[in-house]
Amino acid sequence: PVMGGVSLLLFGLIASNGLRMLVTNKVDFDENRNLMIASVVIILGVGMETSGISIPIGNYSLPGMATSALVGIIMNLILPVKSEEAAEEKSAD
């Protein structure tokens, strides 16, 4: 029971610190792009690590946390960023 309580506290603190970094850096979750990226990264990371799934690449196996980090980077590069000019034109109409 003690190790379970300590583990719960440890992982809760790690998750809370991650969320605190997002808030401190003023990540705008009103923007769908940011919300989608964060959601996919969290679900992939937690889900793959919990179920023990990894992606085999040759002689190496890519664990869930690394996979979710790569997916987040790729999504950040692929998903379009809403430009300020487009937002201003839309609000002017």
PDB file of C-alpha atoms in Angstrom:
ATOM      1  CA  PRO A   1       0.000   0.000   0.000  1.00  0.00           C
ATOM      2  CA  VAL A   2       2.835   2.427   0.749  1.00  0.00           C
ATOM      3  CA  MET A   3       4.480   1.998  -2.675  1.00  0.00           C
ATOM      4  CA  GLY A   4       1.110   2.466  -4.349  1.00  0.00           C
ATOM      5  CA  GLY A   5       0.544   5.718  -2.488  1.00  0.00           C
ATOM      6  CA  VAL A   6       4.039   6.967  -3.242  1.00  0.00           C
ATOM      7  CA  SER A   7       3.669   6.039  -6.928  1.00  0.00           C
ATOM      8  CA  LEU A   8       0.321   7.788  -7.117  1.00  0.00           C
ATOM      9  CA  LEU A   9       1.818  10.925  -5.597  1.00  0.00           C
ATOM     10  CA  LEU A  10       4.904  10.806  -7.827  1.00  0.00           C
ATOM     11  CA  PHE A  11       3.015  10.424 -11.092  1.00  0.00           C
ATOM     12  CA  GLY A  12       0.437  12.984 -10.017  1.00  0.00           C
ATOM     13  CA  LEU A  13       3.209  15.492  -9.334  1.00  0.00           C
ATOM     14  CA  ILE A  14       4.811  14.800 -12.710  1.00  0.00           C
ATOM     15  CA  ALA A  15       1.489  15.322 -14.510  1.00  0.00           C
ATOM     16  CA  SER A  16       0.754  18.474 -12.507  1.00  0.00           C
ATOM     17  CA  ASN A  17       4.167  19.933 -13.325  1.00  0.00           C
ATOM     18  CA  GLY A  18       3.562  19.255 -17.009  1.00  0.00           C
ATOM     19  CA  LEU A  19       0.224  21.050 -16.875  1.00  0.00           C
ATOM     20  CA  ARG A  20       1.808  23.893 -14.904  1.00  0.00           C
ATOM     21  CA  MET A  21       4.383  24.354 -17.683  1.00  0.00           C
ATOM     22  CA  LEU A  22       1.590  24.627 -20.246  1.00  0.00           C
ATOM     23  CA  VAL A  23      -0.221  27.235 -18.146  1.00  0.00           C
ATOM     24  CA  THR A  24       2.966  29.180 -17.321  1.00  0.00           C
ATOM     25  CA  ASN A  25       3.873  29.383 -21.010  1.00  0.00           C
ATOM     26  CA  LYS A  26       0.332  30.581 -21.762  1.00  0.00           C
ATOM     27  CA  VAL A  27      -0.604  27.860 -24.236  1.00  0.00           C
ATOM     28  CA  ASP A  28      -3.928  28.934 -25.738  1.00  0.00           C
ATOM     29  CA  PHE A  29      -6.285  25.959 -25.446  1.00  0.00           C
ATOM     30  CA  ASP A  30      -9.109  28.022 -26.941  1.00  0.00           C
ATOM     31  CA  GLU A  31      -7.330  27.375 -30.230  1.00  0.00           C
ATOM     32  CA  ASN A  32      -8.422  23.978 -31.581  1.00  0.00           C
ATOM     33  CA  ARG A  33      -4.967  23.242 -32.988  1.00  0.00           C
ATOM     34  CA  ASN A  34      -3.291  23.393 -29.576  1.00  0.00           C
ATOM     35  CA  LEU A  35      -6.085  21.423 -27.940  1.00  0.00           C
ATOM     36  CA  MET A  36      -5.865  18.644 -30.548  1.00  0.00           C
ATOM     37  CA  ILE A  37      -2.091  18.334 -30.278  1.00  0.00           C
ATOM     38  CA  ALA A  38      -2.119  18.205 -26.475  1.00  0.00           C
ATOM     39  CA  SER A  39      -5.000  15.704 -26.423  1.00  0.00           C
ATOM     40  CA  VAL A  40      -3.393  13.300 -28.885  1.00  0.00           C
ATOM     41  CA  VAL A  41       0.000  13.467 -27.157  1.00  0.00           C
ATOM     42  CA  ILE A  42      -1.470  12.811 -23.707  1.00  0.00           C
ATOM     43  CA  ILE A  43      -3.702   9.931 -24.845  1.00  0.00           C
ATOM     44  CA  LEU A  44      -0.961   8.280 -26.910  1.00  0.00           C
ATOM     45  CA  GLY A  45       1.645   8.642 -24.188  1.00  0.00           C
ATOM     46  CA  VAL A  46      -0.499   7.386 -21.341  1.00  0.00           C
ATOM     47  CA  GLY A  47      -2.290   4.726 -23.381  1.00  0.00           C
ATOM     48  CA  MET A  48       0.776   3.207 -24.990  1.00  0.00           C
ATOM     49  CA  GLU A  49       2.784   3.211 -21.763  1.00  0.00           C
ATOM     50  CA  THR A  50      -0.081   1.718 -19.755  1.00  0.00           C
ATOM     51  CA  SER A  51      -0.759  -1.075 -22.228  1.00  0.00           C
ATOM     52  CA  GLY A  52       2.928  -1.718 -22.943  1.00  0.00           C
ATOM     53  CA  ILE A  53       2.611  -1.082 -26.669  1.00  0.00           C
ATOM     54  CA  SER A  54       5.740  -0.039 -28.544  1.00  0.00           C
ATOM     55  CA  ILE A  55       6.474   0.410 -32.232  1.00  0.00           C
ATOM     56  CA  PRO A  56       9.210  -1.897 -33.566  1.00  0.00           C
ATOM     57  CA  ILE A  57      11.662  -0.191 -35.916  1.00  0.00           C
ATOM     58  CA  GLY A  58      14.319  -2.631 -37.083  1.00  0.00           C
ATOM     59  CA  ASN A  59      16.234  -3.847 -34.036  1.00  0.00           C
ATOM     60  CA  TYR A  60      14.876  -1.024 -31.887  1.00  0.00           C
ATOM     61  CA  SER A  61      11.497  -0.598 -30.244  1.00  0.00           C
ATOM     62  CA  LEU A  62      10.060   2.927 -29.951  1.00  0.00           C
ATOM     63  CA  PRO A  63       8.251   3.257 -26.573  1.00  0.00           C
ATOM     64  CA  GLY A  64       4.973   5.099 -26.047  1.00  0.00           C
ATOM     65  CA  MET A  65       6.429   8.334 -24.678  1.00  0.00           C
ATOM     66  CA  ALA A  66       8.838   8.678 -27.600  1.00  0.00           C
ATOM     67  CA  THR A  67       6.060   7.871 -30.063  1.00  0.00           C
ATOM     68  CA  SER A  68       3.748  10.475 -28.552  1.00  0.00           C
ATOM     69  CA  ALA A  69       6.532  13.086 -28.600  1.00  0.00           C
ATOM     70  CA  LEU A  70       7.222  12.411 -32.289  1.00  0.00           C
ATOM     71  CA  VAL A  71       3.515  12.514 -33.137  1.00  0.00           C
ATOM     72  CA  GLY A  72       3.230  15.849 -31.296  1.00  0.00           C
ATOM     73  CA  ILE A  73       6.167  17.307 -33.230  1.00  0.00           C
ATOM     74  CA  ILE A  74       4.747  16.091 -36.546  1.00  0.00           C
ATOM     75  CA  MET A  75       1.270  17.436 -35.729  1.00  0.00           C
ATOM     76  CA  ASN A  76       2.801  20.784 -34.759  1.00  0.00           C
ATOM     77  CA  LEU A  77       4.523  20.961 -38.154  1.00  0.00           C
ATOM     78  CA  ILE A  78       1.548  19.752 -40.208  1.00  0.00           C
ATOM     79  CA  LEU A  79      -1.484  21.458 -38.664  1.00  0.00           C
ATOM     80  CA  PRO A  80      -1.966  24.986 -39.982  1.00  0.00           C
ATOM     81  CA  VAL A  81      -1.450  27.956 -37.689  1.00  0.00           C
ATOM     82  CA  LYS A  82      -4.258  30.486 -37.844  1.00  0.00           C
ATOM     83  CA  SER A  83      -2.692  33.701 -39.110  1.00  0.00           C
ATOM     84  CA  GLU A  84      -3.573  36.998 -37.462  1.00  0.00           C
ATOM     85  CA  GLU A  85      -4.486  38.546 -40.819  1.00  0.00           C
ATOM     86  CA  ALA A  86      -7.064  35.846 -41.558  1.00  0.00           C
ATOM     87  CA  ALA A  87      -8.547  36.304 -38.098  1.00  0.00           C
ATOM     88  CA  GLU A  88      -8.755  40.083 -38.561  1.00  0.00           C
ATOM     89  CA  GLU A  89     -10.428  39.718 -41.974  1.00  0.00           C
ATOM     90  CA  LYS A  90     -12.932  37.274 -40.534  1.00  0.00           C
ATOM     91  CA  SER A  91     -13.791  39.599 -37.646  1.00  0.00           C
ATOM     92  CA  ALA A  92     -14.129  42.581 -40.008  1.00  0.00           C
ATOM     93  CA  ASP A  93     -16.802  40.776 -42.060  1.00  0.00           C
TER      94      ASP A  93
END
